[in-house]
Short mmCIF file of C-alpha atoms in Angstrom, two decimals:
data_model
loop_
_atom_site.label_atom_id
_atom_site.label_comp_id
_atom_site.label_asym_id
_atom_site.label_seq_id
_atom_site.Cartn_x
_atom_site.Cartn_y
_atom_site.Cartn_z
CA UNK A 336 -26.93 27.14 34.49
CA UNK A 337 -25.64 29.85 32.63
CA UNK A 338 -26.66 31.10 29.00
CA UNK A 339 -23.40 30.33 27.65
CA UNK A 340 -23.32 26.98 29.13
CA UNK A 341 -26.78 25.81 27.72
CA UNK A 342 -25.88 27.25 24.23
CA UNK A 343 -22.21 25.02 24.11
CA UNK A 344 -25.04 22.15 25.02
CA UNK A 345 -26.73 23.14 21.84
CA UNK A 346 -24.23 23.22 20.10
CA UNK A 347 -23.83 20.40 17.41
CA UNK A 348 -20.28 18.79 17.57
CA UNK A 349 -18.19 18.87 14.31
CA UNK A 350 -18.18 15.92 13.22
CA UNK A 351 -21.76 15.24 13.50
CA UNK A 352 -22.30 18.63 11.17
CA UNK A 353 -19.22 17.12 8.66
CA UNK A 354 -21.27 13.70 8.92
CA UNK A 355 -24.97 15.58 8.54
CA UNK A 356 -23.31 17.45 5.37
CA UNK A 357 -22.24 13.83 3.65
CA UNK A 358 -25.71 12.50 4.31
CA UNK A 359 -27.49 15.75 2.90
CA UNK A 360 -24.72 15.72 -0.14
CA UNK A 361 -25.34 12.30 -1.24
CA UNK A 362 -29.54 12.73 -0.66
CA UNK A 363 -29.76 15.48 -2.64
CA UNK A 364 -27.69 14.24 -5.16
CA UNK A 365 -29.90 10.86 -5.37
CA UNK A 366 -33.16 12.71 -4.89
CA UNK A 367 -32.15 15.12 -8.23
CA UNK A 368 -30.72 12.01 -9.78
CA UNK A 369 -34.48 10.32 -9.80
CA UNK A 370 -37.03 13.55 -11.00
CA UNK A 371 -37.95 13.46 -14.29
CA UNK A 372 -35.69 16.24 -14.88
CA UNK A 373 -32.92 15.41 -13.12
CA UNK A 374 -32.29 12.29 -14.74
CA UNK A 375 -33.07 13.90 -18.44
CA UNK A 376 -29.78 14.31 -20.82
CA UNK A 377 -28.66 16.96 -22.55
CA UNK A 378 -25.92 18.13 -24.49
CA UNK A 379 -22.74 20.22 -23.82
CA UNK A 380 -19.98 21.11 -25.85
CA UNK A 381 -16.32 20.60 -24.59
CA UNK A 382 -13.37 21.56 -26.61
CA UNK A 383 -15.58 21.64 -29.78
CA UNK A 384 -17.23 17.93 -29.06
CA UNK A 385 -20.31 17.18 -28.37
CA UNK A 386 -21.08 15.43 -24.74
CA UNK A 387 -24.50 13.87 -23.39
CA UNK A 388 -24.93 14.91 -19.62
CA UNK A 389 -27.76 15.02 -16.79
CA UNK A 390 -29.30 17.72 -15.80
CA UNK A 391 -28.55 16.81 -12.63
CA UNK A 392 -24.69 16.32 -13.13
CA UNK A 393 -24.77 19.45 -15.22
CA UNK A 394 -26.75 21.72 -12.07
CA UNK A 395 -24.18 19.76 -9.36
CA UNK A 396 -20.98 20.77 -11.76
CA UNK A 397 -21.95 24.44 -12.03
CA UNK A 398 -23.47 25.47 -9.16
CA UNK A 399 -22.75 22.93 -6.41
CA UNK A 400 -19.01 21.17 -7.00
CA UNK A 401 -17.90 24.85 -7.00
CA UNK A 402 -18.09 25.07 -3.26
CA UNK A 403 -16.23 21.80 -2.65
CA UNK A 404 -13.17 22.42 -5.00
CA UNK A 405 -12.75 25.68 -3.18
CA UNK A 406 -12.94 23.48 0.21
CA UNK A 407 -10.35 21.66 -1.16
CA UNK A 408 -8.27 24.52 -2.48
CA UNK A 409 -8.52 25.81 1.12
CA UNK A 410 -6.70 22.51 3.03
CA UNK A 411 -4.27 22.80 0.00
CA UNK A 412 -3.46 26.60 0.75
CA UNK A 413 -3.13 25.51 4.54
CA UNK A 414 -0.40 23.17 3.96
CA UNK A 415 2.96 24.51 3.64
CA UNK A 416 2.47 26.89 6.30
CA UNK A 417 1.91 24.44 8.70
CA UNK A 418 4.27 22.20 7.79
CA UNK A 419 6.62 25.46 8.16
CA UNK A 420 4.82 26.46 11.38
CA UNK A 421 4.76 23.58 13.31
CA UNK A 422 8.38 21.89 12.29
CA UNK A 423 9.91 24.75 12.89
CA UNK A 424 8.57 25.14 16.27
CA UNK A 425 8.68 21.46 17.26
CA UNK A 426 12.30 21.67 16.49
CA UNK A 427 13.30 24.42 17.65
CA UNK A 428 11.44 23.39 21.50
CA UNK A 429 14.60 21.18 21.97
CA UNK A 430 16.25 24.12 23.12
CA UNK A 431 19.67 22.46 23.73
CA UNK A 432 21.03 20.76 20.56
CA UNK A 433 23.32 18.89 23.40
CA UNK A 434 20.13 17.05 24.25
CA UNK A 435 19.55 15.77 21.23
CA UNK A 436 23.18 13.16 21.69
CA UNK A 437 21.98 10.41 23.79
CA UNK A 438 18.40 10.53 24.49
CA UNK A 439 17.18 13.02 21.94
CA UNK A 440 18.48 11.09 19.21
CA UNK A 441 17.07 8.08 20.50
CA UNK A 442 13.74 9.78 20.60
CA UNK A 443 14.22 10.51 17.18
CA UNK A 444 15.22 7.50 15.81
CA UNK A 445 12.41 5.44 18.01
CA UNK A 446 9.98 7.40 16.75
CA UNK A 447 10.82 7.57 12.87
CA UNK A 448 10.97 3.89 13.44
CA UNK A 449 7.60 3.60 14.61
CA UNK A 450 6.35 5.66 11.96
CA UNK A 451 7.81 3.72 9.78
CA UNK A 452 6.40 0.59 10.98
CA UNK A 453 2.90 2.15 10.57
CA UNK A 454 2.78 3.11 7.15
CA UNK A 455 4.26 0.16 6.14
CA UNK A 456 1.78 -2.15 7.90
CA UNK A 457 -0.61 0.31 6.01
CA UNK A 458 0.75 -0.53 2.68
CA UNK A 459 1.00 -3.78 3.71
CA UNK A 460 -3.30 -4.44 4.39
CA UNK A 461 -4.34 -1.50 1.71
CA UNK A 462 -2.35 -3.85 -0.43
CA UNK A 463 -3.97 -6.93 0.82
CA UNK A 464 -7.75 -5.86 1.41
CA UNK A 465 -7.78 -3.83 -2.24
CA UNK A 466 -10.57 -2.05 -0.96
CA UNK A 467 -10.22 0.82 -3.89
CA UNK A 468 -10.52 -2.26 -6.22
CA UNK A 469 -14.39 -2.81 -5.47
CA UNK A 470 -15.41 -0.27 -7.46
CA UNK A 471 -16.61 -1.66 -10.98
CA UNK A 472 -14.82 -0.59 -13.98
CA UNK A 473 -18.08 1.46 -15.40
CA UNK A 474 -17.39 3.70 -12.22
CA UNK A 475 -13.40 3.79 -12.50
CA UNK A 476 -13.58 5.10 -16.21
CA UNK A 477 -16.11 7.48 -14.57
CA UNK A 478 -13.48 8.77 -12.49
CA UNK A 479 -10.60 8.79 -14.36
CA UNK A 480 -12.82 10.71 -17.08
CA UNK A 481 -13.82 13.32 -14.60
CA UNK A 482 -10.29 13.66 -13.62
CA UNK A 483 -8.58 13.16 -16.48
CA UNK A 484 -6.50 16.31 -16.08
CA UNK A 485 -4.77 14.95 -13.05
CA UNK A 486 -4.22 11.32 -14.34
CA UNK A 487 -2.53 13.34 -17.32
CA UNK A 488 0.01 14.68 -14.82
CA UNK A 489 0.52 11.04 -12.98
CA UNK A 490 1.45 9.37 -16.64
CA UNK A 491 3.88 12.92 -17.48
CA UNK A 492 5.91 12.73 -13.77
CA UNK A 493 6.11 8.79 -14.52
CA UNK A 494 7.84 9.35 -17.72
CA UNK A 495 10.32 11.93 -16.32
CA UNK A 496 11.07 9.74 -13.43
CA UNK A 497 12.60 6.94 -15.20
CA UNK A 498 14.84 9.85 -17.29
CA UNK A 499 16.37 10.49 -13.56
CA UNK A 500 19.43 8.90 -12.09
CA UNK A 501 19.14 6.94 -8.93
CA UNK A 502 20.00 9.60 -6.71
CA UNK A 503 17.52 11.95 -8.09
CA UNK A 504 15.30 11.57 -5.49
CA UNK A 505 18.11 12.37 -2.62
CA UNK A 506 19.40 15.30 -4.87
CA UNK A 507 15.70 16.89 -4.73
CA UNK A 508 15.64 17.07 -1.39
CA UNK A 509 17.32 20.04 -0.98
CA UNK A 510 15.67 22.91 -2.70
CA UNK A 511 17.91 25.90 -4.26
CA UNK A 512 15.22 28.22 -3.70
CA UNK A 513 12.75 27.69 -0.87
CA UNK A 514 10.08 29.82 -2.04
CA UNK A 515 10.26 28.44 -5.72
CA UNK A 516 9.55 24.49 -3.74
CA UNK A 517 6.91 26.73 -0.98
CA UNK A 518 5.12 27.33 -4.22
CA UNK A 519 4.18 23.51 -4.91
CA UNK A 520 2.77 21.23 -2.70
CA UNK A 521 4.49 18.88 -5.08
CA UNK A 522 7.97 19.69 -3.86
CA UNK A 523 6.87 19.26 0.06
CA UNK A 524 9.45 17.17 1.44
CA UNK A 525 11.92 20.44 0.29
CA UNK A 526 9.92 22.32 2.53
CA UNK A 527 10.42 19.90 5.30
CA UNK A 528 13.88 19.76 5.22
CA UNK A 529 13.74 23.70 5.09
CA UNK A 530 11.87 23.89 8.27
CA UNK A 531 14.01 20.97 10.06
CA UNK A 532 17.39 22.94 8.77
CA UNK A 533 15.87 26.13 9.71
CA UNK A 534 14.80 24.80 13.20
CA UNK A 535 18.15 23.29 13.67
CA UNK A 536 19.42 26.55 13.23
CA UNK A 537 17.29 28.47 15.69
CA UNK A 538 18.30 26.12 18.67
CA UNK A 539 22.50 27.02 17.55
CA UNK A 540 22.25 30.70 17.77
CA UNK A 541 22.18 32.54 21.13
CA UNK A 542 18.69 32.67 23.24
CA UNK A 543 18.36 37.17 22.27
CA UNK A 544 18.94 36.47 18.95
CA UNK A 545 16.64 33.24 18.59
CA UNK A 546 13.61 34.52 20.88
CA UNK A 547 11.99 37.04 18.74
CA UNK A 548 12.06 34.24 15.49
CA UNK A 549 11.22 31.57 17.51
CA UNK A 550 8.26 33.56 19.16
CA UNK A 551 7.32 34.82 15.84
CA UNK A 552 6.78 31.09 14.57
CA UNK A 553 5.22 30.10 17.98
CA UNK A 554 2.79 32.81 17.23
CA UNK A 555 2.80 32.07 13.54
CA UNK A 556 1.74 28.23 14.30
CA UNK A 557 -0.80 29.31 16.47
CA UNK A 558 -2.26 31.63 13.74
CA UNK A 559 -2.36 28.64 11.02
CA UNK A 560 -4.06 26.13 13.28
CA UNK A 561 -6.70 28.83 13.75
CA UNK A 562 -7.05 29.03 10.48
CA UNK A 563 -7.36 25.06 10.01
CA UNK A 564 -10.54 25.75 12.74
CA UNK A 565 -12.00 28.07 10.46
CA UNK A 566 -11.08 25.87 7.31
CA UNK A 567 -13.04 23.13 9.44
CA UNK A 568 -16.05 25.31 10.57
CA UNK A 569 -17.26 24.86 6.95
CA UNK A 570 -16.29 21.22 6.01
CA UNK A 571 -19.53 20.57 6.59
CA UNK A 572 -20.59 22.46 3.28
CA UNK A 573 -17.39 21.12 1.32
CA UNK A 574 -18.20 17.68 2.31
CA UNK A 575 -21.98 18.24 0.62
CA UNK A 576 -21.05 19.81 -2.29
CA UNK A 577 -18.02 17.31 -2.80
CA UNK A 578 -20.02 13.96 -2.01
CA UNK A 579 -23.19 15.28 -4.11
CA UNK A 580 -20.51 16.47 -7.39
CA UNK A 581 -19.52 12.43 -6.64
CA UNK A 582 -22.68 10.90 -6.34
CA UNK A 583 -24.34 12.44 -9.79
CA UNK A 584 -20.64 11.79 -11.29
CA UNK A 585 -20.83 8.56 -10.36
CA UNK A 586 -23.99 7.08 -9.19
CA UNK A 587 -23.11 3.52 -8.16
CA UNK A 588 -23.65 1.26 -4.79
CA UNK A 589 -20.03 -0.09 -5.13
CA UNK A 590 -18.03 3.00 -4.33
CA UNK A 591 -19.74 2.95 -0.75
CA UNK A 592 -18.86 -0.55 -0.77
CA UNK A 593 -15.79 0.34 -1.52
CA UNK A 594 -15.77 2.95 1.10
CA UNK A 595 -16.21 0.82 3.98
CA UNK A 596 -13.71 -1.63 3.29
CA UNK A 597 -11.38 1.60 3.47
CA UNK A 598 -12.68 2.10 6.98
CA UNK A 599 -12.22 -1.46 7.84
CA UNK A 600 -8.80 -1.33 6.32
CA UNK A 601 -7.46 1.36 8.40
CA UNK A 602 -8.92 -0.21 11.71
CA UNK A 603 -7.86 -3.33 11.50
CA UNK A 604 -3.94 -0.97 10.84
CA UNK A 605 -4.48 0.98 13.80
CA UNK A 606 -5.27 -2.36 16.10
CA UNK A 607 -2.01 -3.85 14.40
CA UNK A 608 -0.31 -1.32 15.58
CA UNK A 609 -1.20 -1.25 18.99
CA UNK A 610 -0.47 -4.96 19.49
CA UNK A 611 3.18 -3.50 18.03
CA UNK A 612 2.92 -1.16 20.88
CA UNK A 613 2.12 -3.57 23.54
CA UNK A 614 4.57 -6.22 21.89
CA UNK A 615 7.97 -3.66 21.95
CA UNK A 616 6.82 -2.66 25.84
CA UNK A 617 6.90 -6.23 26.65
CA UNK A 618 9.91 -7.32 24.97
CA UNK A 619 12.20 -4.29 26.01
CA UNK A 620 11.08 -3.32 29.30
CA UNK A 621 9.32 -6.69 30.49
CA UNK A 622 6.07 -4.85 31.64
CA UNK A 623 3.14 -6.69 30.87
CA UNK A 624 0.30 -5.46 28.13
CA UNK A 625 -2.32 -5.55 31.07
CA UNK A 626 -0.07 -2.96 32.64
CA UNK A 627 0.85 -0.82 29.79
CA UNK A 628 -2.97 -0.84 28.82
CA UNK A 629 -4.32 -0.24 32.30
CA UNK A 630 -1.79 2.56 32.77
CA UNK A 631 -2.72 4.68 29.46
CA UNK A 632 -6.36 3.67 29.19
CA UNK A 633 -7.48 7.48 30.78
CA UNK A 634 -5.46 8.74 28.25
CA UNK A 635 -6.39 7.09 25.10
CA UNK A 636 -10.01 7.48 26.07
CA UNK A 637 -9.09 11.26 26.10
CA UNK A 638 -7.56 11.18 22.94
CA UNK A 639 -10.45 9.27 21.55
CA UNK A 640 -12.70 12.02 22.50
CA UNK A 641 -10.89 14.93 21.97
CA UNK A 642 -8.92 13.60 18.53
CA UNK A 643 -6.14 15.85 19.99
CA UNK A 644 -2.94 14.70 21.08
CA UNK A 645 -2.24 18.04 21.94
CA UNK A 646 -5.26 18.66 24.45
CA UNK A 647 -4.54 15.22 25.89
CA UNK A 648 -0.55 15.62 26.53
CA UNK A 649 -0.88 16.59 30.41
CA UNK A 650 -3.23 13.52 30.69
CA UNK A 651 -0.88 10.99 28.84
CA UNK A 652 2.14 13.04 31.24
CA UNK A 653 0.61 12.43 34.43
CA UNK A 654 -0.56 8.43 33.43
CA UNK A 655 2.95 7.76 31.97
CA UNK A 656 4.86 9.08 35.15
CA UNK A 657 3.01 8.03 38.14
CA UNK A 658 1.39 4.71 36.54
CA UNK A 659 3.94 3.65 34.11
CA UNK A 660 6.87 4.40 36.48
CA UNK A 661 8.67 6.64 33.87
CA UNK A 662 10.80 9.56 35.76
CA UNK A 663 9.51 13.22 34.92
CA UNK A 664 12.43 14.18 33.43
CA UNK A 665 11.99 11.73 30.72
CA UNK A 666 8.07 12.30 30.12
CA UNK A 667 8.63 16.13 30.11
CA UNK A 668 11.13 15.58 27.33
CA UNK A 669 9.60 12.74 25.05
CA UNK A 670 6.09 13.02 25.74
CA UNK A 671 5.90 16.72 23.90
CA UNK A 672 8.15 16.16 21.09
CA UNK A 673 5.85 13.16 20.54
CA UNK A 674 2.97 15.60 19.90
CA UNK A 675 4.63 17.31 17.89
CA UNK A 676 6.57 15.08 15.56
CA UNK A 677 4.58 11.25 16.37
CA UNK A 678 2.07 10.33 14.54
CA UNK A 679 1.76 7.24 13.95
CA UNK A 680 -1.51 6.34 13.57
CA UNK A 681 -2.24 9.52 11.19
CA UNK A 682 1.03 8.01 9.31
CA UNK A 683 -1.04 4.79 8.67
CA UNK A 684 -4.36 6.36 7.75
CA UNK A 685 -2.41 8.32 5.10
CA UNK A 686 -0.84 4.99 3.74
CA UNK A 687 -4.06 3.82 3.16
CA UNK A 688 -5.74 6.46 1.88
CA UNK A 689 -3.42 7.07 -0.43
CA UNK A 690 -3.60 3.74 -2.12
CA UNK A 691 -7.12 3.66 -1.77
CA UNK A 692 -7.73 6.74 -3.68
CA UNK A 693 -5.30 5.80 -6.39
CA UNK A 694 -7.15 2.41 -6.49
CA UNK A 695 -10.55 4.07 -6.92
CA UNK A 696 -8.80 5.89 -9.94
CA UNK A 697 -7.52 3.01 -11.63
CA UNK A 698 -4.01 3.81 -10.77
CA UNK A 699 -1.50 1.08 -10.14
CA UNK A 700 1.37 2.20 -7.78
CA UNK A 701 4.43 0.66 -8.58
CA UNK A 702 7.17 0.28 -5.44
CA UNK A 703 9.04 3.06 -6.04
CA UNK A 704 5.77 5.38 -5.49
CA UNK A 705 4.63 3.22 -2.97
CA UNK A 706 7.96 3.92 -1.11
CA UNK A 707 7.95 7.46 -1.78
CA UNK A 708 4.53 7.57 -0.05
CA UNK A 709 6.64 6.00 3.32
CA UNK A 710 9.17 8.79 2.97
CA UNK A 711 6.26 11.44 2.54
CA UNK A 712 4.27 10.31 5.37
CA UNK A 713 7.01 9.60 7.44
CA UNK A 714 8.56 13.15 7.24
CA UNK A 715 4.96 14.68 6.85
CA UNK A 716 3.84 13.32 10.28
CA UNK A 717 6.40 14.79 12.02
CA UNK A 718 4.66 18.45 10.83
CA UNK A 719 1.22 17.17 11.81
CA UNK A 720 0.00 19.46 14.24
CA UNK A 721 -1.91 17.66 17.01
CA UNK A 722 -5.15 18.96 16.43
CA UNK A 723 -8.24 17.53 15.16
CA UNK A 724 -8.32 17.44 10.72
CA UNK A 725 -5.06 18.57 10.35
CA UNK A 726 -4.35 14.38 9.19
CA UNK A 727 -6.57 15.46 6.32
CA UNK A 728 -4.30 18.11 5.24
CA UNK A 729 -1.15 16.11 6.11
CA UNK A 730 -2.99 13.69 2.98
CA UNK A 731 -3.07 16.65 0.79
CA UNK A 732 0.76 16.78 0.89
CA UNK A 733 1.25 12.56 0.81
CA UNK A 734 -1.59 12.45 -2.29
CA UNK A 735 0.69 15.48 -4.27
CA UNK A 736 3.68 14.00 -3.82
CA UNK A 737 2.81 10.73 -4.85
CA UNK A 738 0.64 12.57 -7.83
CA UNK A 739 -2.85 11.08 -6.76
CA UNK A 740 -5.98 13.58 -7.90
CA UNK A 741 -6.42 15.34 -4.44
CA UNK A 742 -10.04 16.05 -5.37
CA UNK A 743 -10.36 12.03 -4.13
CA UNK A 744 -10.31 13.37 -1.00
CA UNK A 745 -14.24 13.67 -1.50
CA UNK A 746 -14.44 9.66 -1.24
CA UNK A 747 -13.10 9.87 2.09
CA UNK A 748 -13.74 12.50 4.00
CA UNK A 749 -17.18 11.80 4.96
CA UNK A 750 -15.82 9.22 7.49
CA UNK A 751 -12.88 11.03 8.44
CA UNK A 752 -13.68 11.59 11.75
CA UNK A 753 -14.27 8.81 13.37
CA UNK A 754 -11.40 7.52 12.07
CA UNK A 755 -9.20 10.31 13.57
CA UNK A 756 -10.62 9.65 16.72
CA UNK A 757 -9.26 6.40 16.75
CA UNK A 758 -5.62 7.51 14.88
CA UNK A 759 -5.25 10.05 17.42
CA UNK A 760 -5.90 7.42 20.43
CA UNK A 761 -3.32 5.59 18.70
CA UNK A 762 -0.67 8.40 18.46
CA UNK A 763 -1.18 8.99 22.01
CA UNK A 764 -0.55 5.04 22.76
CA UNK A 765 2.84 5.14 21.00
CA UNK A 766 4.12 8.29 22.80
CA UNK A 767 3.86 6.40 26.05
CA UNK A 768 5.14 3.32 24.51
CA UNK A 769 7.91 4.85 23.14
CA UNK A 770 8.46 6.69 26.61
CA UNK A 771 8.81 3.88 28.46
CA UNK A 772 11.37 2.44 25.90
CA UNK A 773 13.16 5.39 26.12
CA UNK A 774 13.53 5.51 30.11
CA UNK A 775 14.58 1.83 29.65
CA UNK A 776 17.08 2.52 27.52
CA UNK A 777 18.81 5.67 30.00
CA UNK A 778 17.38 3.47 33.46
CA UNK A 779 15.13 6.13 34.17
CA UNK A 780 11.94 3.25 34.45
CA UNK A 781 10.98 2.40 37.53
CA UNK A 782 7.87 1.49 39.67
CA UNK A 783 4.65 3.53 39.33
CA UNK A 784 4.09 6.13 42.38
CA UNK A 785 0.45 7.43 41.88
CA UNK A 786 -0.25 10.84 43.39
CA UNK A 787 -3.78 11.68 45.06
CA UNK A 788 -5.41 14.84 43.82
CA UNK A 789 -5.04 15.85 48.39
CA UNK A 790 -1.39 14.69 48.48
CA UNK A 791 -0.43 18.14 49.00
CA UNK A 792 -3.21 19.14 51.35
CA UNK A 793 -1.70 16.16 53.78
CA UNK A 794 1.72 16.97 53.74
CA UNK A 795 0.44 20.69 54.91
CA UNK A 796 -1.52 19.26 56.78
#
């Protein structure tokens, strides 16, 4: 065994470092919380006033927090280019605009529709299950006090909303300068029209004049989710420094309560929307949910693994051609744009995050933000690149536009990945789903032929 080999053995996985650097954060935290000094008060002066603080909170808010906010500055840096990256490059793969009449804007429209269906079911069980809601009042006020700046901003866009017409919302979609909206993650969904426009564009013009763009933004995308790896090489610090700033902000049981009936929530929206999954393969192409299941179990253990829809795509390819039955020149057209712009299951953890953290805030979403938050994760998902953490940044955006304190990322990204493990097996179940409805739809579904790895070797044989 080679040197290299044994020290990728060593090597501690991510999420076990990001999970390490929550258990360290809140320790310390709780440790300096119950010295004699620690738990001392003293007093500060804000704005002239005088304010009775821990030592602890005070050590955490200088010298600790620091490190988190710029973690969280970081993801919101990140954000428009990759929405700009990977739109325009998902877009602009299409190649042929002629291929988007029949089945590429069924593709489309099947998987908007999906989407849709998962952050609604979201909405519908972060709605239900309240788990935001567990936290006690004490805490809340704790919160909103800390973040009082951002809850500021909430009540000041609420007020200017209802000063807006009814088509407001539509008319803001298209920016009139797009480095004026690049400039706020607030004005995201201008961006995203941007890149789908600009990619639209691309695929129109001839192939010498479009191959040196689109190669710069294939090489441009490529160069923002290496950053997002770097980003992620120290989450495990942000997480610390962000979950021990929360822990001496707020030191109460409830909020971990609170946390894992977030966790709960978005399982038990993931498994609904599987059995969606299973249900629209059964209805429209009469296969039976043993079949579908058996057929894109390698995959979606892949996916599970890896959290990358990306790194699993030849996988899902291979299971949804030779053991669904769908012909290759329907895979090799849906399956990749469904990396790119199908994300269902991130969709749904952003629905419920978002709520969550506005519940844990004290902030009551009426249905006209809750809606918005459909339209942002909707559009959003379809510039998640399929790489592990980049659901977290997708939030960023959902959490801005719907004007939710993104520094409530800190309650959940402790748990994060786990949870994209099991989004990401999800978003790799719908592509095939969806592929199979597809093929349906043009009769290009027909009876699994599975390949041996020696077929070739035979035939030369």
């Amino acid at each position: 065994m080679s040197k290299e080999t044994k020290d990728k053995k060593k090597k501690l996985a991510l999420h076990w470092k990001i999970l390490i650097g929550m258990g360290l954060g809140v320790l310390f935290s709780l440790l300096l919380l119950t010295t004699s000094w620690g738990s001392s008060m003293t007093t500060i002066k804000v704005k002239g006033e005088d304010f009775a603080i821990s030592n602890a909170e005070l050590f955490v808010r200088n010298w600790i927090k620091p490190f988190g906010n710029m973690f969280i500055n970081a993801l919101k840096l990140i954000a428009v280019p990759l929405i700009l990256g990977s739109l325009i490059k998902g877009v602009s793969d299409l190649k042929d605009i002629s291929k988007l009449s029949k089945m590429g804007v069924r593709t489309i429209l099947t998987y908007l529709a999906t989407t849709l269906i998962a952050v609604s079911i979201g909405l519908m069980i972060v709605n239900i299950v309240q788990p935001g809601k567990t936290i006690t009042q004490e805490t809340r006020e704790n919160l909103i006090e800390n973040y009082s700046g951002e809850a500021g901003k909430r009540i000041e866009s609420a007020a200017e909303q209802k000063e807006n017409g009814p088509l407001r919302a539509l008319e803001d979609l298209i920016p009139d300068n797009i480095f004026n909206a690049a400039t706020d993650n607030g004005n995201m969904l201008q961006v995203i029209v941007f890149a789908i426009f600009f990619g639209v564009g691309l695929i129109l013009i001839p192939i010498d004049k479009s191959g040196p763009v689109k190669a710069f933004f294939d090489g441009f995308n490529e160069v923002i989710l290496k950053l997002i790896d770097l980003i992620m090489l120290v989450a495990p610090i942000g997480v610390f420094a962000l979950m021990a700033g929360l822990v001496v902000e707020s030191p109460s049981q409830d909020l971990f309560v609170a946390l894992l009936w977030y966790a709960i929530s978005v399982v038990i929206g993931l498994l609904f929307m599987i059995a969606v999954y299973v249900l629209l393969v059964w209805i429209f192409t009469k296969r039976t949910p043993k079949f579908f299941l058996n057929g894109i179990s390698p995959a979606q253990l892949l996916a599970f693994s890896t959290s990358s829809s990306a790194a699993t795509l030849p996988v899902t390819m291979e299971r949804v051609e030779e053991h669904l039955g769908v012909k290759e020149e329907v895979t090799s057209f849906v399956l990749p744009i469904g990396a790119t712009i199908n994300m269902d299951g991130t969709s749904l953890y952003q629905a419920v995050a978002a709520i969550f953290i506005a519940q844990a805030f004290g902030m009551d979403l009426d249905l006209y933000a809750q809606l918005g938050i459909i339209a942002t994760a909707t559009l959003a998902s379809i510039g998640s690149a399929a790489v592990p953490g980049a659901g977290m940044v997708m939030l960023v955006i959902v959490l801005a536009q719907a004007g939710i304190p993104e520094a409530g990322l800190a309650l959940i990204f402790a748990i994060d990945r786990p949870l994209d493990m099991l989004r990401t097996t999800v978003n790799v179940t719908g592509d095939a789903a969806v592929s199979m409805l597809i093929a349906k739809s043009v009769d290009k579904l027909g009876d699994p032929q599975v390949k041996d790895w020696d077929d070739h070797y035979k035939k030369e044989a």
